[in-house]
mmCIF file of C-alpha atoms and ligand atoms in Angstrom:
data_model
loop_
_atom_site.group_PDB
_atom_site.id
_atom_site.type_symbol
_atom_site.label_atom_id
_atom_site.label_comp_id
_atom_site.label_asym_id
_atom_site.label_seq_id
_atom_site.Cartn_x
_atom_site.Cartn_y
_atom_site.Cartn_z
ATOM 1 C CA MET R 1171 0.000 0.000 0.000
ATOM 2 C CA ALA R 1172 1.194 3.475 -0.848
ATOM 3 C CA LYS R 1173 2.244 6.202 1.528
ATOM 4 C CA ILE R 1174 -0.448 8.881 1.526
ATOM 5 C CA VAL R 1175 0.340 11.254 4.384
ATOM 6 C CA ASN R 1176 3.689 13.025 4.665
ATOM 7 C CA SER R 1177 4.395 16.719 5.207
ATOM 8 C CA TRP R 1178 6.992 18.386 7.418
ATOM 9 C CA ASN R 1179 6.840 22.002 6.349
ATOM 10 C CA ASP R 1180 5.019 24.484 4.114
ATOM 11 C CA TRP R 1181 7.404 24.607 1.154
ATOM 12 C CA ASP R 1182 8.599 21.142 0.068
ATOM 13 C CA PRO R 1183 7.045 20.019 -3.266
ATOM 14 C CA LEU R 1184 3.292 19.611 -2.774
ATOM 15 C CA LYS R 1185 1.681 16.446 -4.166
ATOM 16 C CA HIS R 1186 -1.632 16.062 -2.360
ATOM 17 C CA VAL R 1187 -3.789 18.634 -0.601
ATOM 18 C CA ILE R 1188 -7.283 19.180 0.802
ATOM 19 C CA ILE R 1189 -9.220 22.259 -0.393
ATOM 20 C CA GLY R 1190 -12.232 23.408 1.660
ATOM 21 C CA SER R 1191 -15.777 24.102 0.514
ATOM 22 C CA CYS R 1192 -18.188 27.028 0.930
ATOM 23 C CA THR R 1193 -21.266 24.814 0.667
ATOM 24 C CA GLY R 1194 -23.704 25.433 3.499
ATOM 25 C CA CYS R 1195 -21.410 27.877 5.332
ATOM 26 C CA CYS R 1196 -23.074 30.024 7.983
ATOM 27 C CA ILE R 1197 -22.386 33.166 9.886
ATOM 28 C CA PRO R 1198 -22.294 31.700 13.406
ATOM 29 C CA PRO R 1199 -23.845 33.310 16.487
ATOM 30 C CA SER R 1200 -21.556 35.657 18.314
ATOM 31 C CA GLU R 1201 -19.256 34.078 20.927
ATOM 32 C CA GLU R 1202 -16.647 35.683 23.157
ATOM 33 C CA PRO R 1203 -13.575 34.672 21.101
ATOM 34 C CA SER R 1204 -15.118 35.264 17.681
ATOM 35 C CA GLU R 1205 -16.396 38.699 18.764
ATOM 36 C CA MET R 1206 -12.824 39.589 19.713
ATOM 37 C CA LYS R 1207 -11.606 38.846 16.215
ATOM 38 C CA ILE R 1208 -14.061 41.211 14.532
ATOM 39 C CA PRO R 1209 -12.692 44.748 14.166
ATOM 40 C CA GLU R 1210 -14.888 47.635 15.435
ATOM 41 C CA ASP R 1211 -15.537 48.946 11.934
ATOM 42 C CA SER R 1212 -16.178 45.557 10.299
ATOM 43 C CA ASP R 1213 -19.486 44.881 8.570
ATOM 44 C CA MET R 1214 -19.417 41.503 10.382
ATOM 45 C CA ARG R 1215 -20.096 43.199 13.705
ATOM 46 C CA GLY R 1216 -23.603 42.463 14.956
ATOM 47 C CA MET R 1217 -24.520 40.321 11.933
ATOM 48 C CA PRO R 1218 -27.387 37.940 12.685
ATOM 49 C CA TYR R 1219 -26.425 34.268 12.448
ATOM 50 C CA GLY R 1220 -27.630 32.052 9.655
ATOM 51 C CA PRO R 1221 -26.685 30.665 6.239
ATOM 52 C CA ARG R 1222 -24.663 32.854 3.898
ATOM 53 C CA SER R 1223 -26.371 33.821 0.664
ATOM 54 C CA GLN R 1224 -26.478 31.197 -2.070
ATOM 55 C CA GLU R 1225 -24.981 33.717 -4.484
ATOM 56 C CA SER R 1226 -21.918 34.241 -2.261
ATOM 57 C CA VAL R 1227 -21.564 30.469 -1.731
ATOM 58 C CA ASP R 1228 -21.683 29.835 -5.474
ATOM 59 C CA LYS R 1229 -19.104 32.535 -6.182
ATOM 60 C CA GLY R 1230 -16.794 31.228 -3.450
ATOM 61 C CA ASN R 1231 -17.147 27.651 -4.637
ATOM 62 C CA ALA R 1232 -16.423 28.644 -8.242
ATOM 63 C CA GLN R 1233 -13.068 30.073 -7.128
ATOM 64 C CA LEU R 1234 -12.279 27.027 -4.998
ATOM 65 C CA ASP R 1235 -13.081 24.746 -7.948
ATOM 66 C CA ALA R 1236 -10.862 26.802 -10.260
ATOM 67 C CA PHE R 1237 -8.045 26.628 -7.695
ATOM 68 C CA GLN R 1238 -8.498 22.841 -7.588
ATOM 69 C CA ALA R 1239 -8.291 22.665 -11.390
ATOM 70 C CA LEU R 1240 -5.088 24.729 -11.401
ATOM 71 C CA LEU R 1241 -3.427 22.442 -8.861
ATOM 72 C CA GLU R 1242 -4.615 19.267 -10.602
ATOM 73 C CA LYS R 1243 -3.204 20.528 -13.881
ATOM 74 C CA ARG R 1244 0.156 20.667 -12.149
ATOM 75 C CA GLY R 1245 -0.170 17.051 -11.038
ATOM 76 C CA ILE R 1246 -1.274 17.771 -7.454
ATOM 77 C CA LYS R 1247 -4.018 15.506 -6.112
ATOM 78 C CA VAL R 1248 -6.875 17.439 -4.502
ATOM 79 C CA ASP R 1249 -9.447 16.108 -2.030
ATOM 80 C CA ARG R 1250 -12.525 17.936 -0.763
ATOM 81 C CA PRO R 1251 -14.360 17.650 2.567
ATOM 82 C CA THR R 1252 -17.970 16.548 2.953
ATOM 83 C CA PRO R 1253 -20.006 19.493 4.280
ATOM 84 C CA ILE R 1254 -22.643 18.667 6.890
ATOM 85 C CA ASN R 1255 -25.758 20.671 7.703
ATOM 86 C CA PHE R 1256 -24.152 23.622 9.486
ATOM 87 C CA TYR R 1257 -27.461 25.403 10.082
ATOM 88 C CA GLN R 1258 -28.657 23.358 13.025
ATOM 89 C CA GLU R 1259 -28.398 23.721 16.761
ATOM 90 C CA ILE R 1260 -25.444 21.896 18.250
ATOM 91 C CA GLY R 1261 -24.469 21.156 21.810
ATOM 92 C CA THR R 1262 -22.572 19.071 24.311
ATOM 93 C CA PRO R 1263 -23.619 18.378 27.913
ATOM 94 C CA ASP R 1264 -21.968 21.747 28.729
ATOM 95 C CA TRP R 1265 -23.441 24.167 26.182
ATOM 96 C CA LYS R 1266 -25.652 24.767 23.174
ATOM 97 C CA ASN R 1267 -24.977 26.870 20.095
ATOM 98 C CA ALA R 1268 -27.539 27.955 17.512
ATOM 99 C CA CYS R 1269 -25.459 26.909 14.470
ATOM 100 C CA MET R 1270 -22.030 26.040 13.081
ATOM 101 C CA PHE R 1271 -19.534 27.821 10.860
ATOM 102 C CA GLY R 1272 -18.657 25.725 7.761
ATOM 103 C CA CYS R 1273 -15.688 23.856 6.319
ATOM 104 C CA MET R 1274 -13.906 26.324 4.113
ATOM 105 C CA PRO R 1275 -10.568 26.630 5.935
ATOM 106 C CA PRO R 1276 -9.243 23.096 6.552
ATOM 107 C CA ARG R 1277 -5.922 24.646 7.650
ATOM 108 C CA ASP R 1278 -7.613 25.725 10.880
ATOM 109 C CA VAL R 1279 -8.700 22.194 11.752
ATOM 110 C CA LEU R 1280 -6.020 19.786 10.491
ATOM 111 C CA LEU R 1281 -2.357 19.826 11.493
ATOM 112 C CA THR R 1282 -0.209 17.519 9.386
ATOM 113 C CA VAL R 1283 3.114 16.612 10.964
ATOM 114 C CA GLY R 1284 4.996 13.933 9.040
ATOM 115 C CA ASN R 1285 2.731 10.897 8.730
ATOM 116 C CA GLU R 1286 0.271 12.241 11.278
ATOM 117 C CA ILE R 1287 -2.872 14.305 10.801
ATOM 118 C CA LEU R 1288 -3.999 15.821 14.077
ATOM 119 C CA GLU R 1289 -7.483 17.266 14.517
ATOM 120 C CA ALA R 1290 -7.149 20.544 16.452
ATOM 121 C CA THR R 1291 -9.239 21.268 19.546
ATOM 122 C CA MET R 1292 -10.626 24.469 17.969
ATOM 123 C CA SER R 1293 -11.623 27.289 20.275
ATOM 124 C CA TYR R 1294 -15.047 28.473 19.094
ATOM 125 C CA ARG R 1295 -18.145 26.463 19.971
ATOM 126 C CA SER R 1296 -19.413 26.983 16.410
ATOM 127 C CA ARG R 1297 -16.370 25.091 15.120
ATOM 128 C CA TRP R 1298 -16.376 22.219 17.633
ATOM 129 C CA PHE R 1299 -17.829 19.679 15.180
ATOM 130 C CA GLU R 1300 -16.042 20.848 12.047
ATOM 131 C CA TYR R 1301 -13.741 17.792 12.093
ATOM 132 C CA LEU R 1302 -16.729 15.681 11.020
ATOM 133 C CA CYS R 1303 -16.460 17.133 7.499
ATOM 134 C CA TYR R 1304 -12.932 15.731 7.189
ATOM 135 C CA ARG R 1305 -13.653 12.325 8.698
ATOM 136 C CA PRO R 1306 -14.443 10.578 5.354
ATOM 137 C CA LEU R 1307 -11.029 11.685 4.057
ATOM 138 C CA LEU R 1308 -9.102 10.873 7.235
ATOM 139 C CA GLN R 1309 -10.708 7.498 7.415
ATOM 140 C CA SER R 1310 -9.746 6.665 3.838
ATOM 141 C CA TYR R 1311 -6.138 7.817 4.415
ATOM 142 C CA PHE R 1312 -6.069 5.645 7.508
ATOM 143 C CA ASP R 1313 -7.488 2.642 5.633
ATOM 144 C CA ASN R 1314 -5.081 2.952 2.725
ATOM 145 C CA ASP R 1315 -1.825 4.114 4.324
ATOM 146 C CA PRO R 1316 -0.657 1.694 7.022
ATOM 147 C CA GLU R 1317 1.744 4.291 8.409
ATOM 148 C CA MET R 1318 -0.733 7.148 8.702
ATOM 149 C CA ARG R 1319 -1.287 8.293 12.281
ATOM 150 C CA TRP R 1320 -4.781 9.663 12.835
ATOM 151 C CA GLU R 1321 -4.972 11.691 16.022
ATOM 152 C CA ALA R 1322 -7.369 14.099 17.696
ATOM 153 C CA ALA R 1323 -6.406 16.539 20.428
ATOM 154 C CA PRO R 1324 -8.579 16.378 23.573
ATOM 155 C CA LYS R 1325 -11.959 17.871 22.743
ATOM 156 C CA PRO R 1326 -12.262 20.978 24.919
ATOM 157 C CA ARG R 1327 -15.145 21.570 27.284
ATOM 158 C CA LEU R 1328 -15.465 25.228 26.145
ATOM 159 C CA THR R 1329 -17.400 26.191 29.244
ATOM 160 C CA ASP R 1330 -17.199 29.712 30.636
ATOM 161 C CA LYS R 1331 -13.947 28.663 32.333
ATOM 162 C CA SER R 1332 -12.254 28.702 28.922
ATOM 163 C CA TYR R 1333 -12.974 32.379 28.283
ATOM 164 C CA ASN R 1334 -12.179 35.544 30.171
ATOM 165 C CA LYS R 1335 -15.629 36.928 30.784
ATOM 166 C CA GLY R 1336 -16.004 40.576 29.900
ATOM 167 C CA TYR R 1337 -12.657 40.590 28.074
ATOM 168 C CA LEU R 1338 -14.280 42.534 25.299
ATOM 169 C CA TYR R 1339 -16.289 45.458 26.576
ATOM 170 C CA ASP R 1340 -18.100 48.286 24.842
ATOM 171 C CA GLY R 1341 -15.753 51.090 24.067
ATOM 172 C CA ILE R 1342 -12.503 49.074 24.336
ATOM 173 C CA THR R 1343 -9.863 51.167 22.634
ATOM 174 C CA MET R 1344 -7.319 50.030 20.089
ATOM 175 C CA GLU R 1345 -4.626 50.994 22.579
ATOM 176 C CA GLU R 1346 -6.125 48.688 25.196
ATOM 177 C CA ARG R 1347 -6.440 45.836 22.686
ATOM 178 C CA LEU R 1348 -2.791 46.183 21.724
ATOM 179 C CA LYS R 1349 -1.708 46.386 25.356
ATOM 180 C CA ARG R 1350 -3.541 43.150 26.114
ATOM 181 C CA VAL R 1351 -1.863 41.407 23.183
ATOM 182 C CA ALA R 1352 1.547 42.693 24.314
ATOM 183 C CA ASP R 1353 0.825 41.490 27.864
ATOM 184 C CA LEU R 1354 -0.221 38.067 26.502
ATOM 185 C CA PHE R 1355 -3.660 38.505 28.016
ATOM 186 C CA PHE R 1356 -6.194 36.938 25.671
ATOM 187 C CA VAL R 1357 -9.887 36.097 25.611
ATOM 188 C CA THR R 1358 -9.079 32.397 25.943
ATOM 189 C CA THR R 1359 -7.902 31.311 29.403
ATOM 190 C CA GLU R 1360 -5.333 28.668 30.318
ATOM 191 C CA TYR R 1361 -7.995 26.354 31.749
ATOM 192 C CA GLU R 1362 -7.594 23.649 29.069
ATOM 193 C CA PRO R 1363 -5.565 23.199 25.860
ATOM 194 C CA LEU R 1364 -7.077 25.252 23.033
ATOM 195 C CA PHE R 1365 -5.688 25.641 19.544
ATOM 196 C CA ASP R 1366 -6.542 26.144 15.917
ATOM 197 C CA ALA R 1367 -4.117 24.317 13.616
ATOM 198 C CA ALA R 1368 -3.557 27.499 11.582
ATOM 199 C CA ASP R 1369 -1.680 29.011 14.510
ATOM 200 C CA MET R 1370 1.131 26.511 13.878
ATOM 201 C CA MET R 1371 4.007 27.007 11.475
ATOM 202 C CA ARG R 1372 5.677 23.665 10.731
ATOM 203 C CA MET R 1373 9.394 23.868 10.046
ATOM 204 C CA GLY R 1374 10.772 20.324 10.189
ATOM 205 C CA LYS R 1375 11.905 19.548 13.724
ATOM 206 C CA ASP R 1376 10.567 22.867 15.014
ATOM 207 C CA ILE R 1377 6.951 23.941 15.255
ATOM 208 C CA PHE R 1378 6.316 27.629 15.899
ATOM 209 C CA CYS R 1379 2.940 28.483 17.443
ATOM 210 C CA GLN R 1380 1.263 31.835 17.623
ATOM 211 C CA HIS R 1381 -0.034 32.606 21.106
ATOM 212 C CA GLY R 1382 -3.232 34.584 20.552
ATOM 213 C CA LEU R 1383 -7.010 34.577 20.675
ATOM 214 C CA THR R 1384 -7.378 30.998 19.430
ATOM 215 C CA THR R 1385 -4.286 29.226 20.821
ATOM 216 C CA ASN R 1386 -3.139 29.199 24.439
ATOM 217 C CA ARG R 1387 0.050 28.142 26.181
ATOM 218 C CA LYS R 1388 -1.501 24.992 27.561
ATOM 219 C CA ALA R 1389 -2.073 23.804 23.996
ATOM 220 C CA MET R 1390 1.607 24.357 23.270
ATOM 221 C CA ASP R 1391 2.476 22.303 26.322
ATOM 222 C CA TRP R 1392 0.098 19.609 25.078
ATOM 223 C CA LEU R 1393 1.776 19.686 21.635
ATOM 224 C CA ARG R 1394 5.204 19.499 23.317
ATOM 225 C CA ARG R 1395 4.212 16.283 25.057
ATOM 226 C CA HIS R 1396 2.379 14.927 22.009
ATOM 227 C CA PHE R 1397 5.320 15.493 19.647
ATOM 228 C CA PRO R 1398 8.288 14.543 21.864
ATOM 229 C CA ASN R 1399 10.708 14.545 18.920
ATOM 230 C CA HIS R 1400 9.869 18.134 18.008
ATOM 231 C CA ARG R 1401 10.684 21.453 19.590
ATOM 232 C CA ILE R 1402 7.633 23.607 20.215
ATOM 233 C CA HIS R 1403 8.062 27.381 20.212
ATOM 234 C CA SER R 1404 5.761 30.217 21.147
ATOM 235 C CA LEU R 1405 5.664 33.363 19.051
ATOM 236 C CA ASN R 1406 3.574 36.459 19.488
ATOM 237 C CA PHE R 1407 3.165 39.527 17.366
ATOM 238 C CA PRO R 1408 2.229 42.498 19.551
ATOM 239 C CA GLY R 1409 1.301 44.775 16.618
ATOM 240 C CA ASP R 1410 -1.717 42.592 15.830
ATOM 241 C CA ALA R 1411 -4.824 43.706 17.709
ATOM 242 C CA TYR R 1412 -6.746 40.608 16.522
ATOM 243 C CA PRO R 1413 -4.198 37.784 16.640
ATOM 244 C CA ILE R 1414 -5.583 34.601 15.192
ATOM 245 C CA HIS R 1415 -3.681 32.274 12.875
ATOM 246 C CA ILE R 1416 -0.050 32.792 11.977
ATOM 247 C CA ASP R 1417 -0.507 32.565 8.201
ATOM 248 C CA ALA R 1418 -1.239 36.233 7.478
ATOM 249 C CA THR R 1419 1.646 37.275 9.721
ATOM 250 C CA PHE R 1420 4.702 35.055 9.386
ATOM 251 C CA VAL R 1421 4.931 32.921 6.253
ATOM 252 C CA PRO R 1422 7.895 30.787 5.140
ATOM 253 C CA LEU R 1423 8.487 30.641 1.377
ATOM 254 C CA ARG R 1424 11.419 28.221 1.324
ATOM 255 C CA GLU R 1425 14.282 27.126 3.530
ATOM 256 C CA GLY R 1426 15.885 30.300 4.910
ATOM 257 C CA LEU R 1427 13.204 32.814 3.884
ATOM 258 C CA ILE R 1428 10.145 34.146 5.705
ATOM 259 C CA ILE R 1429 7.876 37.067 4.849
ATOM 260 C CA ASN R 1430 6.643 38.950 7.920
ATOM 261 C CA ASN R 1431 3.682 41.298 8.124
ATOM 262 C CA PRO R 1432 5.360 44.712 8.640
ATOM 263 C CA ASN R 1433 2.666 45.761 11.142
ATOM 264 C CA ARG R 1434 3.131 42.596 13.191
ATOM 265 C CA THR R 1435 6.832 42.139 13.794
ATOM 266 C CA LEU R 1436 8.411 39.839 16.353
ATOM 267 C CA PRO R 1437 9.237 41.335 19.732
ATOM 268 C CA LYS R 1438 12.874 41.521 20.879
ATOM 269 C CA GLY R 1439 14.383 38.147 21.649
ATOM 270 C CA MET R 1440 12.035 36.208 19.390
ATOM 271 C CA GLU R 1441 13.760 36.986 16.108
ATOM 272 C CA GLN R 1442 17.065 35.647 17.403
ATOM 273 C CA ILE R 1443 16.479 31.975 16.581
ATOM 274 C CA PHE R 1444 15.766 32.874 12.946
ATOM 275 C CA VAL R 1445 18.696 35.270 12.613
ATOM 276 C CA GLU R 1446 21.225 32.946 14.289
ATOM 277 C CA ASN R 1447 20.204 30.077 12.011
ATOM 278 C CA ASP R 1448 20.596 32.256 8.895
ATOM 279 C CA TRP R 1449 16.932 32.712 8.122
ATOM 280 C CA GLU R 1450 16.086 35.951 6.381
ATOM 281 C CA ILE R 1451 12.933 37.740 7.532
ATOM 282 C CA VAL R 1452 11.630 40.080 4.820
ATOM 283 C CA PRO R 1453 8.753 42.551 5.375
ATOM 284 C CA ALA R 1454 5.813 41.410 3.242
ATOM 285 C CA ALA R 1455 4.544 43.703 0.470
ATOM 286 C CA GLN R 1456 1.601 45.999 1.249
ATOM 287 C CA PRO R 1457 -1.839 44.582 0.440
ATOM 288 C CA ALA R 1458 -3.367 45.890 -2.784
ATOM 289 C CA HIS R 1459 -6.746 46.473 -1.108
ATOM 290 C CA LYS R 1460 -7.747 48.968 1.584
ATOM 291 C CA THR R 1461 -10.582 46.799 2.887
ATOM 292 C CA PRO R 1462 -11.468 43.101 2.908
ATOM 293 C CA PRO R 1463 -14.425 41.926 0.791
ATOM 294 C CA PRO R 1464 -17.909 42.182 2.416
ATOM 295 C CA LEU R 1465 -18.723 39.956 5.409
ATOM 296 C CA CYS R 1466 -15.121 38.799 5.860
ATOM 297 C CA TYR R 1467 -13.549 37.903 9.223
ATOM 298 C CA SER R 1468 -10.003 38.340 8.038
ATOM 299 C CA SER R 1469 -7.911 41.430 7.408
ATOM 300 C CA VAL R 1470 -6.492 42.771 4.130
ATOM 301 C CA TRP R 1471 -3.323 40.849 5.007
ATOM 302 C CA LEU R 1472 -4.742 37.738 3.389
ATOM 303 C CA SER R 1473 -2.550 39.221 0.641
ATOM 304 C CA MET R 1474 0.366 37.247 2.122
ATOM 305 C CA ASN R 1475 -1.658 34.095 2.862
ATOM 306 C CA CYS R 1476 -0.099 32.212 -0.031
ATOM 307 C CA LEU R 1477 0.260 28.524 -0.832
ATOM 308 C CA VAL R 1478 3.798 27.443 -1.684
ATOM 309 C CA LEU R 1479 3.818 24.588 -4.221
ATOM 310 C CA ASP R 1480 7.565 24.062 -4.109
ATOM 311 C CA PRO R 1481 10.559 26.230 -3.151
ATOM 312 C CA LYS R 1482 10.328 28.092 -6.477
ATOM 313 C CA THR R 1483 6.559 28.309 -7.030
ATOM 314 C CA VAL R 1484 3.831 29.987 -5.021
ATOM 315 C CA CYS R 1485 0.114 30.706 -5.454
ATOM 316 C CA VAL R 1486 -0.841 34.336 -4.705
ATOM 317 C CA GLU R 1487 -4.274 35.968 -4.926
ATOM 318 C CA ALA R 1488 -4.623 37.387 -8.437
ATOM 319 C CA SER R 1489 -5.433 41.000 -7.501
ATOM 320 C CA GLU R 1490 -2.552 41.272 -4.987
ATOM 321 C CA VAL R 1491 -0.239 43.041 -7.397
ATOM 322 C CA ASN R 1492 2.299 44.120 -4.758
ATOM 323 C CA GLN R 1493 2.625 40.636 -3.326
ATOM 324 C CA LEU R 1494 2.920 39.120 -6.801
ATOM 325 C CA GLU R 1495 5.690 41.565 -7.637
ATOM 326 C CA GLN R 1496 7.520 40.869 -4.375
ATOM 327 C CA MET R 1497 7.442 37.118 -5.033
ATOM 328 C CA ASP R 1498 9.105 37.733 -8.360
ATOM 329 C CA LYS R 1499 11.817 39.815 -6.670
ATOM 330 C CA LEU R 1500 12.357 37.039 -4.141
ATOM 331 C CA GLY R 1501 12.986 34.591 -6.978
ATOM 332 C CA MET R 1502 9.655 32.770 -6.801
ATOM 333 C CA GLU R 1503 7.408 32.082 -9.760
ATOM 334 C CA ALA R 1504 4.041 33.449 -8.571
ATOM 335 C CA LEU R 1505 0.859 31.915 -9.969
ATOM 336 C CA PRO R 1506 -2.060 34.379 -9.727
ATOM 337 C CA VAL R 1507 -5.229 32.736 -8.359
ATOM 338 C CA PRO R 1508 -8.516 34.731 -8.179
ATOM 339 C CA PHE R 1509 -9.742 34.136 -4.632
ATOM 340 C CA ARG R 1510 -11.409 37.198 -3.077
ATOM 341 C CA ASP R 1511 -14.867 35.654 -3.364
ATOM 342 C CA ALA R 1512 -13.692 32.824 -1.084
ATOM 343 C CA TYR R 1513 -12.111 35.128 1.558
ATOM 344 C CA PRO R 1514 -15.360 35.745 3.513
ATOM 345 C CA PHE R 1515 -15.655 32.022 4.194
ATOM 346 C CA GLY R 1516 -12.581 31.953 6.386
ATOM 347 C CA GLY R 1517 -9.409 32.958 4.612
ATOM 348 C CA GLY R 1518 -7.009 32.901 1.715
ATOM 349 C CA LEU R 1519 -5.106 30.358 -0.331
ATOM 350 C CA HIS R 1520 -3.176 28.928 2.616
ATOM 351 C CA CYS R 1521 -6.161 28.842 4.996
ATOM 352 C CA SER R 1522 -8.344 27.103 2.453
ATOM 353 C CA THR R 1523 -5.960 24.159 2.102
ATOM 354 C CA ALA R 1524 -4.442 21.492 4.332
ATOM 355 C CA ASP R 1525 -1.377 19.450 3.433
ATOM 356 C CA VAL R 1526 -1.655 15.734 2.865
ATOM 357 C CA TYR R 1527 1.617 14.996 1.064
ATOM 358 C CA ARG R 1528 4.736 16.990 0.380
ATOM 359 C CA GLU R 1529 7.999 15.389 -0.629
ATOM 360 C CA GLY R 1530 10.813 15.558 1.887
ATOM 361 C CA THR R 1531 11.789 14.468 5.348
ATOM 362 C CA CYS R 1532 12.014 15.978 8.821
ATOM 363 C CA LYS R 1533 15.024 18.300 8.815
ATOM 364 C CA ASP R 1534 16.600 20.396 11.537
ATOM 365 C CA TYR R 1535 16.531 23.975 10.231
ATOM 366 C CA PHE R 1536 17.328 25.473 13.646
ATOM 367 C CA PRO R 1537 20.376 23.694 15.079
ATOM 368 C CA LYS R 1538 21.104 26.768 17.211
ATOM 369 C CA GLN R 1539 18.329 26.877 19.798
ATOM 370 C CA VAL R 1540 18.665 30.459 21.015
ATOM 371 C CA GLY R 1541 16.334 33.254 22.113
ATOM 372 C CA LYS R 1542 13.108 33.220 24.053
ATOM 373 C CA THR R 1543 10.729 31.076 22.064
ATOM 374 C CA LEU R 1544 11.090 27.508 23.301
ATOM 375 C CA VAL R 1545 8.081 26.234 25.226
ATOM 376 C CA ILE R 1546 9.281 24.513 28.372
ATOM 377 C CA SER R 1547 6.068 24.774 30.335
ATOM 378 C CA TYR R 1548 2.878 26.664 29.624
ATOM 379 C CA LYS R 1549 3.186 28.858 32.690
ATOM 380 C CA LEU R 1550 3.944 32.490 31.893
HETATM 381 O O1 DAV X 1961 -4.983 38.991 9.303
HETATM 382 O O2 DAV X 1961 -7.068 38.554 9.621
HETATM 383 C C1 DAV X 1961 -6.274 35.853 8.992
HETATM 384 C C2 DAV X 1961 -5.803 34.424 9.090
HETATM 385 C C3 DAV X 1961 -6.839 33.499 8.673
HETATM 386 N N1 DAV X 1961 -6.399 32.113 8.755
HETATM 387 C C4 DAV X 1961 -5.894 38.203 9.583
HETATM 388 C C5 DAV X 1961 -5.534 36.772 9.862
#
């Protein structure tokens, strides 16, 4: 039987990937952590929950299908999840929620590390059951690849103990938001491990995790124990008032090269491990757009949320002219992919995919373990 699952980083040659789907996606009811993510001036603020319009779903799906066709033309195998009925009340013995979110960004849910695919805990109630959409795929990988490790992180209780009540209050200023991020005080507590897979940047033997609204330190400690042959690091980016998911902030393009959101740079002491190991950190190009598309959770920095196909080739959103130009300057062939109609469903080209197979093995890109990033224990 063939090997199906293998991926150690975000840049080795991609052979097999999952692309999400907009079918049935909903705007979920407001919850403490999702409210935090929505900027004051966003048209998402105060939106009633319920299914997204069929027109927007069709437009999003058309772009996802075209992206699939582009990858398949290049010999990359593409799988798709099986959407469930997201517009139904869900619950556990601890809570109820009026509906779910969707299954557009598989990157948030699935963390591939070598021959393992790990289902993340997630940190919103609306996304608690999202793993079900990927189960048909995971089960078939498990059935057909005898080495595939299928794992799920402990499902979180997500009771009120997991959230800092009143963290977001009316009239909170931008200054206060930024201070809280700098102080590592987030809406999620340290009560239980919580993480979205998109907060992880996989770099061979090292996994760098963004500490923010969706991932806490206890999750990093859980990952440290779960992956004993890896080194788990914590990164934070104090310039980001809404820190969720590392992939519009700090994005590796190939061995030795990372683009970093210029508004969200690493604090002192955290850049050292990259510098000492000869990694170049380049400020990412400015987004081409002043605002995200309507009803979008993410910022304009989805411009840098690109999918690397191999160390010389990268997919970039087609209207992101500055980012396309920068890729060229950095020696990458950039393939333009129209994708703004899919953004509102949860993200860009990186978010909307999850690795199944990339060539390559687990390498040590950071032999010099220096600076202040290594997670020893979750305590601050
Ligand atoms: O800048 O809004 C989006 C990341 C989505 N996975 C941002 C982060």
